[in-house]
Amino acid sequence: MIFEGQAVKVAVDDAGVATVTLDLVGESVNKFNSLTLNELAEAVTALKHIDDLQGVIFASAKDVFVVGADITEFTSWFKLEDDDLADKLRHAHSIFNDISNLCCPTVAAINGVALGGGMELALACDYRIMASTAKIGLPETQLGIYPGWGGTVRLPRLIGADNACEWICGGAQKRSEDAFKDGAVDAVVPAAKVNESARHLIQQVLDGKLNYHARRDELRAPMEFTPIEKMMVFESVRGVVGAKAGKHYPAPMAAIKTIEKGISQDMEKALDTEIKGFIKLAKGPVAKSLVNLFLSDQQIKKTAGKYAKNATPVKQAAVLGAGIMGGGVAYQSASKGTPIIMKDIRPEALELGLSEANKLFNGQVERGRLTTEKAFKAMNAIVPALSYGEFEHVDLVVEAVVENVKIKKSVLAEVETKIADDAILTSNTSTISITELAKDLKRPENFCGMHFFNPVHRMPLVEVIRGEKTSDAAIAKTVAYAQAMGKTPVVVNDCPGFLVNRVLFPYFAGFSLMMQEGADFQVVDKTMEKFGWPMGPAYLLDVVGIDTAYHADQVMAEGFPDRMKHEGTNAVDCLFELERFGQKNGKGFYTYEPDRKGKPKKIFNEEIDVLLSSIVVSKSELSEDDIVARMMIPLCIETVRCLEENIVASAAEADMGLIYGIGFPPYLGGALHYLDQMGLQAFCDLADKYSHLGKLYEPTAKMRDMAKNNDTYYGA
């Protein structure tokens, strides 16, 4: 052993081949924190002083290779002055340059995940052997930056500029077959053979069968393109990436610019170009927002893990109600390995639920993500039922019947008599108080909310709602089940609408007020989509369902009459009375026709303007800034109220709930991060401009106090 640290070890065998083993003490994965980076530098220095070194293998003692930089530590770099940040990046570059300049062939033995800095370490080696089960990639653009340790320079030289742009701008994790096809790795072998194969490859170099010097020369030199070739590659890439990334996410386009410039430069100049572009992105607001989201996501997963730590796993689940939502819950449970009974009182409903699940499994097979055999086995884990025959063996029930308090109470009371005393009963209600639903139950301590979002298979969030009498054990088991289903659970306290819908309906209220002032809903939709929402409020209401929104609006008005009750008829009331329920019956704000793939395509029909003319009570000229402000102010204030009232425990959980639940624009980082970035005083001043619109536009007293003291929700 010529070097032994807390993260890196170096041993040399009798043939003069060194193995650098990454094994960060006290962690389940390898990551590049200061300790690992500094020890890697020491290890490489030690290698440089070994006489007659024949080869170096970079390997991992863990199930992963290196998952990337330690983001919690790395974010402190972003606060440095530009020159200091450049020095940090140059230090990392010098380590990887020293690896690529060693006096012998080098091989990365990629046994598991190699992302970000882990992938850049592999790129600094002459050769890469990859386990068939491993994944590699450069996901930095998802954090609002791009690779900063040589990735934008080395990857294009290895796999071509067009492929490198796709890898870096998309930020995806690449499977071994795709990595080999693109030329990013030299061989794919079973995981158990990775180190042995790396050693064999070095032997091939020593035997003269491979020339690592020629490879180095090729990868260090500027790439040769004619002006026409260069234009064709980068104009094409810019068009595709620009359309996908949009104006709010500058990192992918900045990466293209850096790659385009770097391919014509020598290695040293190209690395300097990478540093300059990286610093600009790292200091921008989007990187701050996206990194904050990453950290918040880590936080809520840790919180959920603490809840679920002592819970016994759900071995058998059941869902009551076999509509689209019930079918979605059944599919998600079965697809992740938990068998589920799907019960309904109507055979045709069971057929619909099974059809929904079957369609989703077939989609997985068509995309190559599931074999037919596995899909068939998972589908068989969904057992349709018209009675409670097998419910005595159920560990957890999800009630997903119609959103009506009387019906839900009746169904919940009935099913409680059919399940074991320690079984957990949950409701998928989107707005109705859990405490209210528990009133007729004999074991309210075993009852909580489990609110899925539609479509269940796509939406990552599950709200787990604690009623007044809900026990910690019920929360723990429900959180554990949500995690087992592959979902991100956020525990919230009970109130009408809980977190997500309580915040969403003031947003809809802002829209309704503008409609009553004669606003064009198409203009509002386009403005909010331009601002970064995946769909505007009218389109979103159509997708949610006008009938669903109408009933939820009544619940919210009853719960918060001071600010959520409205006078007269609004747009949702009008469409509900006209039975225009949105996508589900082909007409709402928009009309819907199936496209070539059978998916609903929205079409504007002029008759809607006539139908909605009766709700207009005044006429106002609204600028884009007015529209954004009038939509965002109520949403942000209600999010703050949820935090102040302890409906949600932290700013991170509130913001992730909105990102995952309603598609809040990620580049803004969530409502509370958005307020921090704007500054609470600036926000309160903006809200005061619209105070005539009512209580939804009034900041809380605590917000005003925080504004005076320049306080923030994230404390930094």
Short mmCIF file of C-alpha atoms in Angstrom, two decimals, residues 243-617:
data_model
loop_
_atom_site.label_atom_id
_atom_site.label_comp_id
_atom_site.label_asym_id
_atom_site.label_seq_id
_atom_site.Cartn_x
_atom_site.Cartn_y
_atom_site.Cartn_z
CA ALA A 243 -36.66 24.27 -28.18
CA LYS A 244 -36.47 21.75 -25.36
CA ALA A 245 -34.63 23.82 -22.74
CA GLY A 246 -36.51 27.08 -23.21
CA LYS A 247 -35.37 30.53 -22.18
CA HIS A 248 -35.53 29.89 -18.42
CA TYR A 249 -32.79 27.25 -18.40
CA PRO A 250 -29.57 28.73 -19.82
CA ALA A 251 -27.16 25.86 -18.99
CA PRO A 252 -27.79 23.60 -22.02
CA MET A 253 -27.26 26.43 -24.52
CA ALA A 254 -24.21 27.66 -22.59
CA ALA A 255 -22.79 24.11 -22.76
CA ILE A 256 -23.21 24.07 -26.55
CA LYS A 257 -21.43 27.43 -26.82
CA THR A 258 -18.53 26.17 -24.68
CA ILE A 259 -18.24 22.88 -26.60
CA GLU A 260 -18.34 24.72 -29.94
CA LYS A 261 -15.51 27.01 -28.89
CA GLY A 262 -13.50 24.32 -27.09
CA ILE A 263 -13.31 21.79 -29.92
CA SER A 264 -11.13 24.20 -31.95
CA GLN A 265 -8.76 24.89 -29.05
CA ASP A 266 -5.95 22.91 -27.50
CA MET A 267 -6.66 21.19 -24.18
CA GLU A 268 -5.38 24.01 -21.96
CA LYS A 269 -7.35 26.77 -23.71
CA ALA A 270 -10.48 24.62 -23.93
CA LEU A 271 -10.39 23.96 -20.18
CA ASP A 272 -10.04 27.70 -19.59
CA THR A 273 -13.09 28.30 -21.82
CA GLU A 274 -15.02 25.75 -19.73
CA ILE A 275 -14.09 27.57 -16.51
CA LYS A 276 -15.26 30.97 -17.76
CA GLY A 277 -18.67 29.66 -18.84
CA PHE A 278 -19.08 27.59 -15.68
CA ILE A 279 -18.53 30.58 -13.40
CA LYS A 280 -21.16 32.61 -15.24
CA LEU A 281 -23.76 29.85 -14.78
CA ALA A 282 -22.80 29.08 -11.19
CA LYS A 283 -23.37 32.70 -10.18
CA GLY A 284 -26.80 32.88 -11.84
CA PRO A 285 -30.22 32.61 -10.14
CA VAL A 286 -31.26 29.45 -12.02
CA ALA A 287 -28.33 27.41 -10.67
CA LYS A 288 -29.15 28.67 -7.17
CA SER A 289 -32.79 27.60 -7.57
CA LEU A 290 -32.08 24.18 -9.09
CA VAL A 291 -29.34 23.32 -6.61
CA ASN A 292 -31.68 24.36 -3.79
CA LEU A 293 -34.33 22.02 -5.23
CA PHE A 294 -31.82 19.18 -5.32
CA LEU A 295 -30.95 19.76 -1.66
CA SER A 296 -34.64 20.08 -0.74
CA ASP A 297 -35.36 16.80 -2.50
CA GLN A 298 -32.59 15.14 -0.47
CA GLN A 299 -34.03 16.64 2.71
CA ILE A 300 -37.59 15.41 2.15
CA LYS A 301 -36.35 11.93 1.25
CA LYS A 302 -34.37 11.85 4.53
CA THR A 303 -37.43 13.06 6.44
CA ALA A 304 -39.58 10.37 4.83
CA GLY A 305 -36.91 7.79 5.65
CA LYS A 306 -37.08 8.73 9.34
CA TYR A 307 -40.86 8.31 9.35
CA ALA A 308 -40.69 4.94 7.60
CA LYS A 309 -37.70 3.59 9.54
CA ASN A 310 -39.68 1.50 12.05
CA ALA A 311 -42.72 0.70 9.90
CA THR A 312 -43.53 -2.87 8.94
CA PRO A 313 -43.76 -3.16 5.14
CA VAL A 314 -47.13 -3.35 3.37
CA LYS A 315 -47.31 -6.87 1.91
CA GLN A 316 -50.90 -6.65 0.66
CA ALA A 317 -52.72 -3.44 -0.30
CA ALA A 318 -56.23 -2.65 -1.49
CA VAL A 319 -57.83 0.25 -3.33
CA LEU A 320 -61.54 1.12 -3.17
CA GLY A 321 -62.85 2.60 -6.39
CA ALA A 322 -61.66 1.36 -9.75
CA GLY A 323 -61.79 4.42 -11.95
CA ILE A 324 -58.83 6.08 -13.63
CA MET A 325 -57.38 7.02 -10.22
CA GLY A 326 -58.01 3.58 -8.66
CA GLY A 327 -56.53 1.88 -11.73
CA GLY A 328 -53.50 4.17 -11.51
CA VAL A 329 -52.94 3.36 -7.82
CA ALA A 330 -53.32 -0.38 -8.55
CA TYR A 331 -50.84 -0.18 -11.45
CA GLN A 332 -48.27 1.75 -9.40
CA SER A 333 -48.50 -0.65 -6.45
CA ALA A 334 -48.30 -3.81 -8.56
CA SER A 335 -45.54 -2.46 -10.81
CA LYS A 336 -43.36 -1.83 -7.76
CA GLY A 337 -44.00 -5.25 -6.24
CA THR A 338 -46.88 -4.81 -3.76
CA PRO A 339 -49.93 -6.95 -4.65
CA ILE A 340 -53.21 -5.05 -4.51
CA ILE A 341 -56.94 -5.81 -4.49
CA MET A 342 -59.00 -3.37 -6.57
CA LYS A 343 -62.59 -3.27 -5.35
CA ASP A 344 -65.63 -1.60 -6.83
CA ILE A 345 -69.38 -2.20 -6.71
CA ARG A 346 -69.70 -2.05 -10.52
CA PRO A 347 -68.17 -4.65 -12.85
CA GLU A 348 -67.79 -2.04 -15.62
CA ALA A 349 -65.72 0.13 -13.26
CA LEU A 350 -63.42 -2.81 -12.53
CA GLU A 351 -63.00 -3.33 -16.26
CA LEU A 352 -62.05 0.34 -16.65
CA GLY A 353 -59.49 0.12 -13.81
CA LEU A 354 -57.96 -3.08 -15.17
CA SER A 355 -57.90 -1.60 -18.66
CA GLU A 356 -56.07 1.49 -17.35
CA ALA A 357 -53.45 -0.66 -15.59
CA ASN A 358 -53.07 -2.98 -18.60
CA LYS A 359 -52.58 -0.01 -20.93
CA LEU A 360 -49.77 1.29 -18.71
CA PHE A 361 -48.04 -2.12 -18.53
CA ASN A 362 -48.28 -2.49 -22.31
CA GLY A 363 -46.69 0.94 -22.68
CA GLN A 364 -43.75 -0.21 -20.54
CA VAL A 365 -43.33 -3.32 -22.70
CA GLU A 366 -43.47 -1.28 -25.94
CA ARG A 367 -40.76 1.05 -24.61
CA GLY A 368 -38.56 -1.89 -23.67
CA ARG A 369 -38.68 -1.15 -19.95
CA LEU A 370 -40.47 -4.38 -19.05
CA THR A 371 -40.49 -7.84 -20.53
CA THR A 372 -43.87 -9.30 -21.48
CA GLU A 373 -43.38 -11.94 -18.78
CA LYS A 374 -42.74 -9.36 -16.04
CA ALA A 375 -45.68 -7.22 -17.18
CA PHE A 376 -47.96 -10.27 -17.10
CA LYS A 377 -46.76 -11.17 -13.59
CA ALA A 378 -47.29 -7.60 -12.33
CA MET A 379 -50.73 -7.41 -13.93
CA ASN A 380 -51.68 -10.60 -12.10
CA ALA A 381 -50.78 -8.88 -8.81
CA ILE A 382 -53.92 -6.73 -9.32
CA VAL A 383 -56.93 -8.72 -8.11
CA PRO A 384 -60.34 -7.28 -9.06
CA ALA A 385 -63.10 -7.72 -6.48
CA LEU A 386 -66.79 -6.90 -6.10
CA SER A 387 -66.81 -7.88 -2.41
CA TYR A 388 -64.59 -7.64 0.68
CA GLY A 389 -63.71 -11.36 0.59
CA GLU A 390 -59.93 -11.07 0.98
CA PHE A 391 -59.75 -7.80 2.92
CA GLU A 392 -58.95 -9.45 6.26
CA HIS A 393 -55.39 -10.00 4.98
CA VAL A 394 -54.90 -6.42 3.79
CA ASP A 395 -52.25 -4.23 5.50
CA LEU A 396 -53.31 -0.89 4.00
CA VAL A 397 -56.38 0.36 2.12
CA VAL A 398 -56.53 3.38 -0.19
CA GLU A 399 -60.07 4.75 -0.51
CA ALA A 400 -60.44 6.41 -3.94
CA VAL A 401 -64.22 6.78 -4.38
CA VAL A 402 -66.05 9.91 -5.52
CA GLU A 403 -65.08 13.21 -3.82
CA ASN A 404 -68.19 13.47 -1.65
CA VAL A 405 -67.93 13.62 2.14
CA LYS A 406 -71.07 11.54 2.86
CA ILE A 407 -70.14 8.78 0.39
CA LYS A 408 -66.55 8.67 1.62
CA LYS A 409 -67.63 8.47 5.27
CA SER A 410 -70.03 5.63 4.49
CA VAL A 411 -67.44 3.64 2.51
CA LEU A 412 -64.72 4.17 5.12
CA ALA A 413 -66.97 3.05 7.99
CA GLU A 414 -67.95 -0.05 6.02
CA VAL A 415 -64.44 -1.12 5.06
CA GLU A 416 -63.16 -0.57 8.61
CA THR A 417 -65.33 -3.53 9.74
CA LYS A 418 -63.77 -5.77 7.06
CA ILE A 419 -60.07 -5.26 7.79
CA ALA A 420 -57.76 -6.31 10.64
CA ASP A 421 -57.60 -4.11 13.73
CA ASP A 422 -54.03 -3.04 12.95
CA ALA A 423 -54.60 -2.41 9.23
CA ILE A 424 -54.20 1.18 8.05
CA LEU A 425 -57.05 2.94 6.31
CA THR A 426 -56.27 5.92 4.04
CA SER A 427 -58.27 8.29 1.86
CA ASN A 428 -57.18 9.67 -1.48
CA THR A 429 -59.33 12.76 -0.96
CA SER A 430 -57.88 15.89 -2.55
CA THR A 431 -59.54 18.48 -0.29
CA ILE A 432 -61.86 17.00 2.38
CA SER A 433 -60.65 17.23 6.00
CA ILE A 434 -59.17 13.96 7.29
CA THR A 435 -60.33 14.82 10.81
CA GLU A 436 -63.88 15.19 9.47
CA LEU A 437 -63.70 11.88 7.56
CA ALA A 438 -62.44 10.12 10.73
CA LYS A 439 -65.42 11.14 12.89
CA ASP A 440 -67.46 7.96 12.31
CA LEU A 441 -64.51 5.56 12.50
CA LYS A 442 -63.92 3.24 15.46
CA ARG A 443 -60.15 3.37 15.04
CA PRO A 444 -59.37 6.95 13.87
CA GLU A 445 -55.76 6.49 15.00
CA ASN A 446 -55.32 4.03 12.09
CA PHE A 447 -56.62 6.51 9.51
CA CYS A 448 -54.83 9.21 7.49
CA GLY A 449 -54.87 10.85 4.09
CA MET A 450 -52.89 9.46 1.15
CA HIS A 451 -53.40 11.93 -1.67
CA PHE A 452 -52.06 10.83 -5.06
CA PHE A 453 -51.92 13.17 -8.04
CA ASN A 454 -53.23 12.39 -11.50
CA PRO A 455 -51.84 10.68 -13.54
CA VAL A 456 -50.60 8.49 -10.67
CA HIS A 457 -47.84 6.77 -12.66
CA ARG A 458 -46.28 10.10 -13.67
CA MET A 459 -46.74 12.40 -10.68
CA PRO A 460 -44.03 11.77 -8.05
CA LEU A 461 -45.76 13.39 -5.05
CA VAL A 462 -47.97 11.77 -2.42
CA GLU A 463 -49.36 13.96 0.36
CA VAL A 464 -49.66 11.96 3.59
CA ILE A 465 -52.15 13.85 5.77
CA ARG A 466 -52.24 13.64 9.55
CA GLY A 467 -55.69 14.06 11.12
CA GLU A 468 -56.25 15.10 14.75
CA LYS A 469 -56.27 11.46 15.95
CA THR A 470 -53.88 9.90 13.42
CA SER A 471 -51.12 7.88 15.11
CA ASP A 472 -47.42 8.02 14.28
CA ALA A 473 -47.63 4.33 13.33
CA ALA A 474 -50.30 5.06 10.67
CA ILE A 475 -48.16 7.87 9.20
CA ALA A 476 -45.05 5.68 9.23
CA LYS A 477 -46.71 2.78 7.41
CA THR A 478 -48.33 5.05 4.84
CA VAL A 479 -45.04 6.85 4.16
CA ALA A 480 -43.27 3.48 3.82
CA TYR A 481 -45.92 2.28 1.34
CA ALA A 482 -45.62 5.50 -0.70
CA GLN A 483 -41.86 4.99 -0.87
CA ALA A 484 -42.30 1.35 -1.86
CA MET A 485 -44.51 2.61 -4.72
CA GLY A 486 -41.63 4.79 -5.92
CA LYS A 487 -43.26 8.03 -4.76
CA THR A 488 -41.98 11.02 -2.81
CA PRO A 489 -44.18 11.39 0.28
CA VAL A 490 -44.56 14.70 2.11
CA VAL A 491 -46.30 14.59 5.50
CA VAL A 492 -48.68 17.51 6.10
CA ASN A 493 -51.21 18.41 8.76
CA ASP A 494 -54.92 18.50 8.13
CA CYS A 495 -56.83 21.44 6.70
CA PRO A 496 -59.13 21.90 3.70
CA GLY A 497 -57.04 21.24 0.59
CA PHE A 498 -54.01 20.19 2.69
CA LEU A 499 -50.90 21.76 1.14
CA VAL A 500 -51.05 21.50 -2.65
CA ASN A 501 -54.73 22.21 -3.34
CA ARG A 502 -54.92 24.81 -0.62
CA VAL A 503 -52.17 26.69 -2.45
CA LEU A 504 -53.48 25.91 -5.94
CA PHE A 505 -56.98 27.30 -5.44
CA PRO A 506 -55.90 30.87 -4.61
CA TYR A 507 -53.92 30.66 -7.88
CA PHE A 508 -57.14 29.65 -9.66
CA ALA A 509 -58.96 32.45 -7.79
CA GLY A 510 -56.53 34.98 -9.23
CA PHE A 511 -57.38 33.62 -12.68
CA SER A 512 -61.14 33.78 -12.00
CA LEU A 513 -60.92 37.42 -10.95
CA MET A 514 -59.16 38.31 -14.20
CA MET A 515 -61.82 36.43 -16.17
CA GLN A 516 -64.48 38.53 -14.46
CA GLU A 517 -62.58 41.57 -15.69
CA GLY A 518 -62.81 40.37 -19.27
CA ALA A 519 -59.38 38.73 -19.59
CA ASP A 520 -58.79 36.38 -22.53
CA PHE A 521 -58.01 32.97 -20.98
CA GLN A 522 -55.81 32.07 -23.95
CA VAL A 523 -53.65 35.12 -23.26
CA VAL A 524 -53.45 34.21 -19.56
CA ASP A 525 -52.50 30.62 -20.44
CA LYS A 526 -49.80 31.71 -22.88
CA THR A 527 -48.42 34.25 -20.41
CA MET A 528 -48.12 31.73 -17.56
CA GLU A 529 -46.63 29.09 -19.87
CA LYS A 530 -44.11 31.70 -21.04
CA PHE A 531 -43.37 32.37 -17.35
CA GLY A 532 -42.48 28.69 -16.94
CA TRP A 533 -45.63 26.77 -15.98
CA PRO A 534 -46.16 23.52 -17.94
CA MET A 535 -49.71 24.64 -18.72
CA GLY A 536 -51.77 27.76 -18.12
CA PRO A 537 -54.62 27.90 -15.56
CA ALA A 538 -57.50 27.36 -18.03
CA TYR A 539 -55.82 24.32 -19.56
CA LEU A 540 -54.89 23.03 -16.08
CA LEU A 541 -58.52 23.35 -14.92
CA ASP A 542 -59.63 21.36 -17.97
CA VAL A 543 -57.10 18.63 -17.12
CA VAL A 544 -58.04 18.58 -13.41
CA GLY A 545 -61.72 18.50 -14.38
CA ILE A 546 -64.14 21.42 -14.11
CA ASP A 547 -66.48 19.31 -11.93
CA THR A 548 -63.60 18.35 -9.62
CA ALA A 549 -62.50 21.99 -9.39
CA TYR A 550 -66.09 23.14 -8.73
CA HIS A 551 -66.56 20.76 -5.78
CA ALA A 552 -63.07 21.46 -4.40
CA ASP A 553 -63.72 25.20 -4.68
CA GLN A 554 -66.78 24.80 -2.45
CA VAL A 555 -64.74 22.93 0.16
CA MET A 556 -62.06 25.65 0.08
CA ALA A 557 -64.65 28.45 0.33
CA GLU A 558 -66.20 26.80 3.37
CA GLY A 559 -62.79 26.28 4.98
CA PHE A 560 -61.41 29.76 4.30
CA PRO A 561 -64.45 32.02 3.76
CA ASP A 562 -62.51 35.23 4.48
CA ARG A 563 -60.50 34.89 1.27
CA MET A 564 -61.65 31.91 -0.81
CA LYS A 565 -65.38 32.57 -0.97
CA HIS A 566 -66.39 34.47 -4.09
CA GLU A 567 -69.39 36.57 -4.96
CA GLY A 568 -71.51 35.78 -8.00
CA THR A 569 -70.75 33.24 -10.72
CA ASN A 570 -67.17 32.70 -11.82
CA ALA A 571 -65.83 30.87 -14.90
CA VAL A 572 -65.68 27.44 -13.19
CA ASP A 573 -69.27 27.81 -11.91
CA CYS A 574 -70.43 28.76 -15.40
CA LEU A 575 -68.71 25.82 -17.12
CA PHE A 576 -69.94 23.40 -14.45
CA GLU A 577 -73.55 24.51 -15.02
CA LEU A 578 -73.02 24.01 -18.77
CA GLU A 579 -71.63 20.51 -18.07
CA ARG A 580 -68.36 21.40 -19.77
CA PHE A 581 -66.16 19.30 -17.48
CA GLY A 582 -62.89 19.64 -19.40
CA GLN A 583 -60.86 16.87 -21.01
CA LYS A 584 -62.99 14.13 -19.48
CA ASN A 585 -66.02 14.98 -21.63
CA GLY A 586 -64.24 16.77 -24.47
CA LYS A 587 -65.16 20.37 -23.64
CA GLY A 588 -64.22 22.89 -20.99
CA PHE A 589 -62.42 26.16 -21.64
CA TYR A 590 -61.07 24.40 -24.72
CA THR A 591 -62.61 21.59 -26.76
CA TYR A 592 -60.71 18.32 -27.16
CA GLU A 593 -60.24 15.89 -30.00
CA PRO A 594 -57.99 12.81 -30.04
CA ASP A 595 -54.69 13.27 -31.86
CA ARG A 596 -53.00 10.54 -33.93
CA LYS A 597 -51.87 8.77 -30.75
CA GLY A 598 -55.32 9.00 -29.20
CA LYS A 599 -54.31 11.70 -26.70
CA PRO A 600 -56.64 14.69 -26.19
CA LYS A 601 -55.58 17.70 -28.27
CA LYS A 602 -56.89 21.10 -27.19
CA ILE A 603 -58.63 23.32 -29.71
CA PHE A 604 -59.96 26.83 -29.22
CA ASN A 605 -63.61 27.24 -30.13
CA GLU A 606 -65.01 30.76 -30.39
CA GLU A 607 -68.33 29.76 -28.82
CA ILE A 608 -66.62 29.75 -25.40
CA ASP A 609 -66.30 33.55 -25.46
CA VAL A 610 -70.08 33.86 -25.82
CA LEU A 611 -70.70 31.26 -23.10
CA LEU A 612 -68.42 33.06 -20.63
CA SER A 613 -69.57 36.59 -21.49
CA SER A 614 -72.15 36.50 -18.67
CA ILE A 615 -69.46 36.38 -15.94
CA VAL A 616 -67.72 39.60 -17.05
CA VAL A 617 -68.51 42.42 -14.62
#
